[in-house]
């Protein structure tokens, strides 16, 4: 019955929140931040997805701490920030529609009953009503910056769980991800290693970026030829306001350093 209602009247109603929130749209920074897994809202038409409240508090529903971290990073850098409000269990806004986990039936061993056996039309409606408004907004803002010849470095902000169910512990605090163009990710890691050699960090950990497992970097970063990085911060480090402040402060400084060309004669 739920799927029939969704197909007939759509996913979102006027009582549901808008999918996209823009913070500091006129920020003067060269950095442009996205946070695809910020929220955990669920449209009223989908009920509770068949997922318990305790499961919705886990990383499977959203990137824990990423919203607060991104907001603080935006403020520190004076950078525009585009946030997605809906849970990644409704639709993952950092996946293309053809990816199986764009609308996951199971996430880290937790079934999502409302997503089981969805037909093409149901998937398409979620994509059009939630996923695409987010990316249209990103594209519109990047188009405007390009038209005014503003320098832009794209930063996609995420968090990751220290350990998946049945998995091994992930030792990194920070991951910097890229695919075809690793230059800015590598510059970021070099600066982080210089500033904080005690921070475990790595390139393309705990995930990789590719055209099927990601959307923002391939489409908006690589597609436009922008310097870019997908940042992964371990979520237990940014689960509260103090951690978000601490790590946003460090990351803001490292991003700024990575964006500054080195002068071989003077060490910068």
CSV table of C-alpha atoms in Angstrom, one decimal:
chain,number,residue,atom,x,y,z
A,1,UNK,CA,0.0,0.0,0.0
A,2,UNK,CA,2.8,2.4,0.9
A,3,UNK,CA,4.4,2.0,-2.5
A,4,UNK,CA,1.1,2.6,-4.3
A,5,UNK,CA,0.6,5.9,-2.4
A,6,UNK,CA,4.1,7.0,-3.1
A,7,UNK,CA,3.7,6.3,-6.8
A,8,UNK,CA,0.3,8.1,-7.0
A,9,UNK,CA,1.0,11.3,-5.0
A,10,UNK,CA,4.8,11.5,-4.8
A,11,UNK,CA,7.2,11.3,-1.9
A,12,UNK,CA,7.1,14.7,-0.4
A,13,UNK,CA,4.2,16.8,0.8
A,14,UNK,CA,3.9,20.4,1.7
A,15,UNK,CA,4.3,19.4,5.4
A,16,UNK,CA,7.7,17.8,4.8
A,17,UNK,CA,10.9,19.9,5.0
A,18,UNK,CA,12.6,21.0,1.9
A,19,UNK,CA,15.5,18.7,0.9
A,20,UNK,CA,18.1,21.4,0.6
A,21,UNK,CA,19.5,24.0,3.0
A,22,UNK,CA,22.0,26.6,1.9
A,23,UNK,CA,24.2,28.2,4.5
A,24,UNK,CA,26.2,31.4,3.9
A,25,UNK,CA,25.4,31.5,0.1
A,26,UNK,CA,27.4,34.6,-0.4
A,27,UNK,CA,30.5,33.5,1.5
A,28,UNK,CA,33.7,35.0,0.0
A,29,UNK,CA,35.9,31.9,0.4
A,30,UNK,CA,37.4,30.0,-2.5
A,31,UNK,CA,36.0,26.9,-0.8
A,32,UNK,CA,32.6,25.5,-1.5
A,33,UNK,CA,31.3,22.8,0.9
A,34,UNK,CA,28.6,20.1,0.4
A,35,UNK,CA,27.2,17.8,3.1
A,36,UNK,CA,25.2,15.0,1.4
A,37,UNK,CA,24.4,13.0,4.5
A,38,UNK,CA,23.7,15.8,7.0
A,39,UNK,CA,20.1,15.0,7.9
A,40,UNK,CA,17.9,12.1,8.9
A,41,UNK,CA,14.5,13.3,8.0
A,42,UNK,CA,12.0,10.8,6.5
A,43,UNK,CA,9.0,11.9,4.4
A,44,UNK,CA,5.7,11.4,6.1
A,45,UNK,CA,4.6,9.2,3.2
A,46,UNK,CA,7.3,6.7,4.1
A,47,UNK,CA,6.4,6.4,7.8
A,48,UNK,CA,9.4,5.2,9.7
A,49,UNK,CA,10.8,3.1,6.9
A,50,UNK,CA,10.3,0.1,9.2
A,51,UNK,CA,13.5,1.1,11.0
A,52,UNK,CA,13.7,1.6,14.8
A,53,UNK,CA,14.6,4.9,16.4
A,54,UNK,CA,17.8,3.3,17.8
A,55,UNK,CA,18.9,2.3,14.3
A,56,UNK,CA,18.1,5.8,12.9
A,57,UNK,CA,20.6,7.2,15.5
A,58,UNK,CA,23.3,5.1,13.8
A,59,UNK,CA,25.6,6.0,10.9
A,60,UNK,CA,23.4,4.1,8.6
A,61,UNK,CA,20.8,6.9,8.6
A,62,UNK,CA,23.1,9.9,8.4
A,63,UNK,CA,26.7,10.9,8.8
A,64,UNK,CA,27.0,11.4,12.5
A,65,UNK,CA,28.4,14.8,13.4
A,66,UNK,CA,28.9,15.9,9.8
A,67,UNK,CA,26.2,18.6,9.8
A,68,UNK,CA,27.7,20.4,12.9
A,69,UNK,CA,31.2,20.0,11.6
A,70,UNK,CA,30.2,21.3,8.2
A,71,UNK,CA,28.4,24.3,9.6
A,72,UNK,CA,31.4,25.2,11.8
A,73,UNK,CA,33.8,24.7,8.8
A,74,UNK,CA,31.6,27.0,6.7
A,75,UNK,CA,31.8,29.7,9.3
A,76,UNK,CA,35.5,29.4,9.8
A,77,UNK,CA,36.3,29.6,6.1
A,78,UNK,CA,33.4,32.0,5.2
A,79,UNK,CA,32.4,29.3,2.7
A,80,UNK,CA,29.0,28.5,1.1
A,81,UNK,CA,27.6,25.2,2.4
A,82,UNK,CA,24.8,23.1,0.8
A,83,UNK,CA,23.2,20.6,3.2
A,84,UNK,CA,20.9,17.6,2.4
A,85,UNK,CA,18.2,17.2,5.1
A,86,UNK,CA,16.9,13.7,4.3
A,87,UNK,CA,18.2,10.4,5.6
A,88,UNK,CA,20.5,8.4,3.3
A,89,UNK,CA,18.1,5.5,4.0
A,90,UNK,CA,15.4,7.3,2.0
A,91,UNK,CA,17.9,8.0,-0.8
A,92,UNK,CA,21.6,8.4,-0.8
A,93,UNK,CA,22.4,11.8,-2.3
A,94,UNK,CA,26.0,10.8,-3.0
A,95,UNK,CA,25.1,7.9,-5.3
A,96,UNK,CA,23.8,7.8,-8.9
A,97,UNK,CA,20.4,6.3,-9.2
A,98,UNK,CA,21.7,3.1,-10.8
A,99,UNK,CA,23.8,2.3,-7.7
A,100,UNK,CA,22.2,-0.5,-5.7
A,101,UNK,CA,22.7,1.4,-2.4
A,102,UNK,CA,21.3,4.6,-3.7
A,103,UNK,CA,18.1,3.3,-2.0
A,104,UNK,CA,19.5,0.5,0.2
A,105,UNK,CA,17.5,-2.5,1.2
A,106,UNK,CA,20.0,-3.3,3.9
A,107,UNK,CA,22.6,-1.0,5.5
A,108,UNK,CA,25.4,-2.4,7.7
A,109,UNK,CA,23.3,-5.5,8.2
A,110,UNK,CA,20.1,-3.5,9.2
A,111,UNK,CA,17.1,-4.2,6.8
A,112,UNK,CA,15.1,-1.3,5.5
A,113,UNK,CA,11.7,-2.8,4.9
A,114,UNK,CA,10.2,0.3,3.1
A,115,UNK,CA,13.0,-0.1,0.5
A,116,UNK,CA,12.6,-3.7,-0.3
A,117,UNK,CA,11.7,-4.5,-3.9
A,118,UNK,CA,11.1,-0.9,-5.0
A,119,UNK,CA,10.1,-0.6,-8.6
A,120,UNK,CA,11.6,1.8,-11.1
A,121,UNK,CA,8.9,4.4,-10.6
A,122,UNK,CA,9.3,4.5,-6.8
A,123,UNK,CA,13.1,4.9,-7.1
A,124,UNK,CA,12.7,7.6,-9.7
A,125,UNK,CA,10.3,9.7,-7.6
A,126,UNK,CA,12.7,9.7,-4.6
A,127,UNK,CA,15.5,10.6,-7.0
A,128,UNK,CA,13.6,13.5,-8.6
A,129,UNK,CA,12.1,14.9,-5.4
A,130,UNK,CA,15.0,14.6,-3.0
A,131,UNK,CA,18.3,13.8,-4.7
A,132,UNK,CA,18.1,16.1,-7.7
A,133,UNK,CA,17.0,19.3,-6.0
A,134,UNK,CA,20.2,19.1,-3.9
A,135,UNK,CA,22.4,18.7,-6.9
A,136,UNK,CA,20.6,21.3,-8.9
A,137,UNK,CA,21.2,23.8,-6.2
A,138,UNK,CA,24.9,22.8,-6.1
A,139,UNK,CA,25.1,23.2,-9.9
A,140,UNK,CA,23.3,26.5,-9.9
A,141,UNK,CA,25.7,27.9,-7.2
A,142,UNK,CA,28.8,26.6,-9.0
A,143,UNK,CA,27.5,28.0,-12.3
A,144,UNK,CA,27.1,31.4,-10.7
A,145,UNK,CA,30.7,31.3,-9.3
A,146,UNK,CA,32.0,30.2,-12.7
A,147,UNK,CA,30.2,33.0,-14.4
A,148,UNK,CA,31.9,35.6,-12.1
A,149,UNK,CA,35.3,33.8,-12.4
A,150,UNK,CA,35.4,33.0,-8.7
A,151,UNK,CA,38.0,30.5,-7.7
A,152,UNK,CA,36.4,27.3,-6.3
A,153,UNK,CA,37.7,24.3,-4.4
A,154,UNK,CA,35.0,21.7,-3.8
A,155,UNK,CA,34.9,20.0,-0.4
A,156,UNK,CA,32.4,17.2,0.2
A,157,UNK,CA,32.2,16.6,4.0
A,158,UNK,CA,31.4,13.2,5.5
A,159,UNK,CA,31.9,11.1,8.6
A,160,UNK,CA,32.5,7.4,9.0
A,161,UNK,CA,31.9,4.9,11.7
A,162,UNK,CA,35.0,3.5,13.6
A,163,UNK,CA,33.8,-0.1,12.9
A,164,UNK,CA,31.1,-1.7,10.7
A,165,UNK,CA,29.1,-4.6,12.2
A,166,UNK,CA,31.3,-7.6,12.0
A,167,UNK,CA,34.2,-5.6,10.6
A,168,UNK,CA,37.6,-4.6,11.7
A,169,UNK,CA,38.4,-1.3,13.5
A,170,UNK,CA,39.3,1.6,11.2
A,171,UNK,CA,42.4,3.2,12.6
A,172,UNK,CA,42.2,6.5,10.6
A,173,UNK,CA,40.9,9.8,12.1
A,174,UNK,CA,40.8,11.5,8.7
A,175,UNK,CA,40.5,10.3,5.1
A,176,UNK,CA,41.0,12.4,2.0
A,177,UNK,CA,39.3,10.8,-1.0
A,178,UNK,CA,39.7,11.4,-4.8
A,179,UNK,CA,39.6,9.5,-8.0
A,180,UNK,CA,41.0,10.8,-11.3
A,181,UNK,CA,42.6,13.9,-9.8
A,182,UNK,CA,44.3,13.3,-6.5
A,183,UNK,CA,46.2,16.6,-6.4
A,184,UNK,CA,44.2,18.5,-3.8
A,185,UNK,CA,43.6,15.4,-1.6
A,186,UNK,CA,47.3,14.8,-1.6
A,187,UNK,CA,48.1,18.4,-0.8
A,188,UNK,CA,45.6,18.3,2.1
A,189,UNK,CA,47.2,15.1,3.5
A,190,UNK,CA,50.7,16.6,3.2
A,191,UNK,CA,49.6,19.7,5.1
A,192,UNK,CA,47.8,17.7,7.7
A,193,UNK,CA,50.8,15.4,8.2
A,194,UNK,CA,53.0,18.4,8.7
A,195,UNK,CA,50.7,20.2,11.1
A,196,UNK,CA,49.6,17.2,13.1
A,197,UNK,CA,51.8,14.1,12.6
A,198,UNK,CA,49.9,12.4,15.5
A,199,UNK,CA,46.7,12.3,13.4
A,200,UNK,CA,46.2,9.0,11.6
A,201,UNK,CA,45.2,9.9,8.0
A,202,UNK,CA,45.2,8.3,4.6
A,203,UNK,CA,44.3,8.8,0.9
A,204,UNK,CA,41.2,6.9,-0.1
A,205,UNK,CA,40.4,5.4,3.3
A,206,UNK,CA,38.1,4.1,4.5
A,207,UNK,CA,36.4,4.3,1.1
A,208,UNK,CA,37.3,5.2,-2.5
A,209,UNK,CA,35.7,7.6,-4.9
A,210,UNK,CA,34.4,6.2,-8.2
A,211,UNK,CA,31.5,6.9,-10.6
A,212,UNK,CA,29.2,4.3,-9.1
A,213,UNK,CA,29.9,4.8,-5.4
A,214,UNK,CA,29.9,8.6,-5.5
A,215,UNK,CA,28.1,11.5,-7.2
A,216,UNK,CA,29.3,14.9,-6.0
A,217,UNK,CA,33.0,14.5,-6.8
A,218,UNK,CA,32.5,12.9,-10.2
A,219,UNK,CA,29.8,15.2,-11.3
A,220,UNK,CA,30.6,18.6,-9.8
A,221,UNK,CA,34.3,18.2,-9.1
A,222,UNK,CA,35.8,16.2,-11.9
A,223,UNK,CA,33.1,17.2,-14.3
A,224,UNK,CA,33.9,20.9,-13.9
A,225,UNK,CA,37.6,20.4,-13.5
A,226,UNK,CA,37.6,21.9,-10.0
A,227,UNK,CA,40.1,21.1,-7.3
A,228,UNK,CA,38.3,18.9,-4.9
A,229,UNK,CA,38.4,16.5,-2.0
A,230,UNK,CA,35.9,14.3,-0.2
A,231,UNK,CA,36.7,14.5,3.5
A,232,UNK,CA,35.9,11.6,5.9
A,233,UNK,CA,36.2,12.4,9.6
A,234,UNK,CA,35.7,9.5,12.1
A,235,UNK,CA,32.4,10.1,13.6
A,236,UNK,CA,33.2,9.6,17.3
A,237,UNK,CA,35.6,12.5,17.0
A,238,UNK,CA,32.8,14.9,15.9
A,239,UNK,CA,29.8,13.5,17.7
A,240,UNK,CA,29.5,16.6,20.0
A,241,UNK,CA,29.9,20.3,19.7
A,242,UNK,CA,33.4,20.4,21.2
A,243,UNK,CA,34.7,17.8,18.8
A,244,UNK,CA,33.1,19.6,15.8
A,245,UNK,CA,34.7,22.8,16.8
A,246,UNK,CA,38.1,21.2,17.4
A,247,UNK,CA,38.2,19.3,14.1
A,248,UNK,CA,36.6,22.0,12.0
A,249,UNK,CA,39.3,24.4,13.3
A,250,UNK,CA,42.1,22.0,12.3
A,251,UNK,CA,40.6,21.1,9.0
A,252,UNK,CA,39.9,24.8,8.1
A,253,UNK,CA,43.6,25.6,8.7
A,254,UNK,CA,44.8,22.6,6.7
A,255,UNK,CA,42.5,23.3,3.8
A,256,UNK,CA,43.8,26.9,3.7
A,257,UNK,CA,47.4,25.7,3.7
A,258,UNK,CA,46.7,23.1,1.0
A,259,UNK,CA,45.2,25.8,-1.2
A,260,UNK,CA,48.3,28.1,-0.9
A,261,UNK,CA,51.0,27.4,-3.5
A,262,UNK,CA,54.3,26.5,-2.0
A,263,UNK,CA,57.3,28.8,-2.5
A,264,UNK,CA,60.4,26.5,-2.7
A,265,UNK,CA,62.7,29.3,-1.7
A,266,UNK,CA,60.9,30.0,1.5
A,267,UNK,CA,59.2,26.7,2.4
A,268,UNK,CA,55.9,27.9,1.1
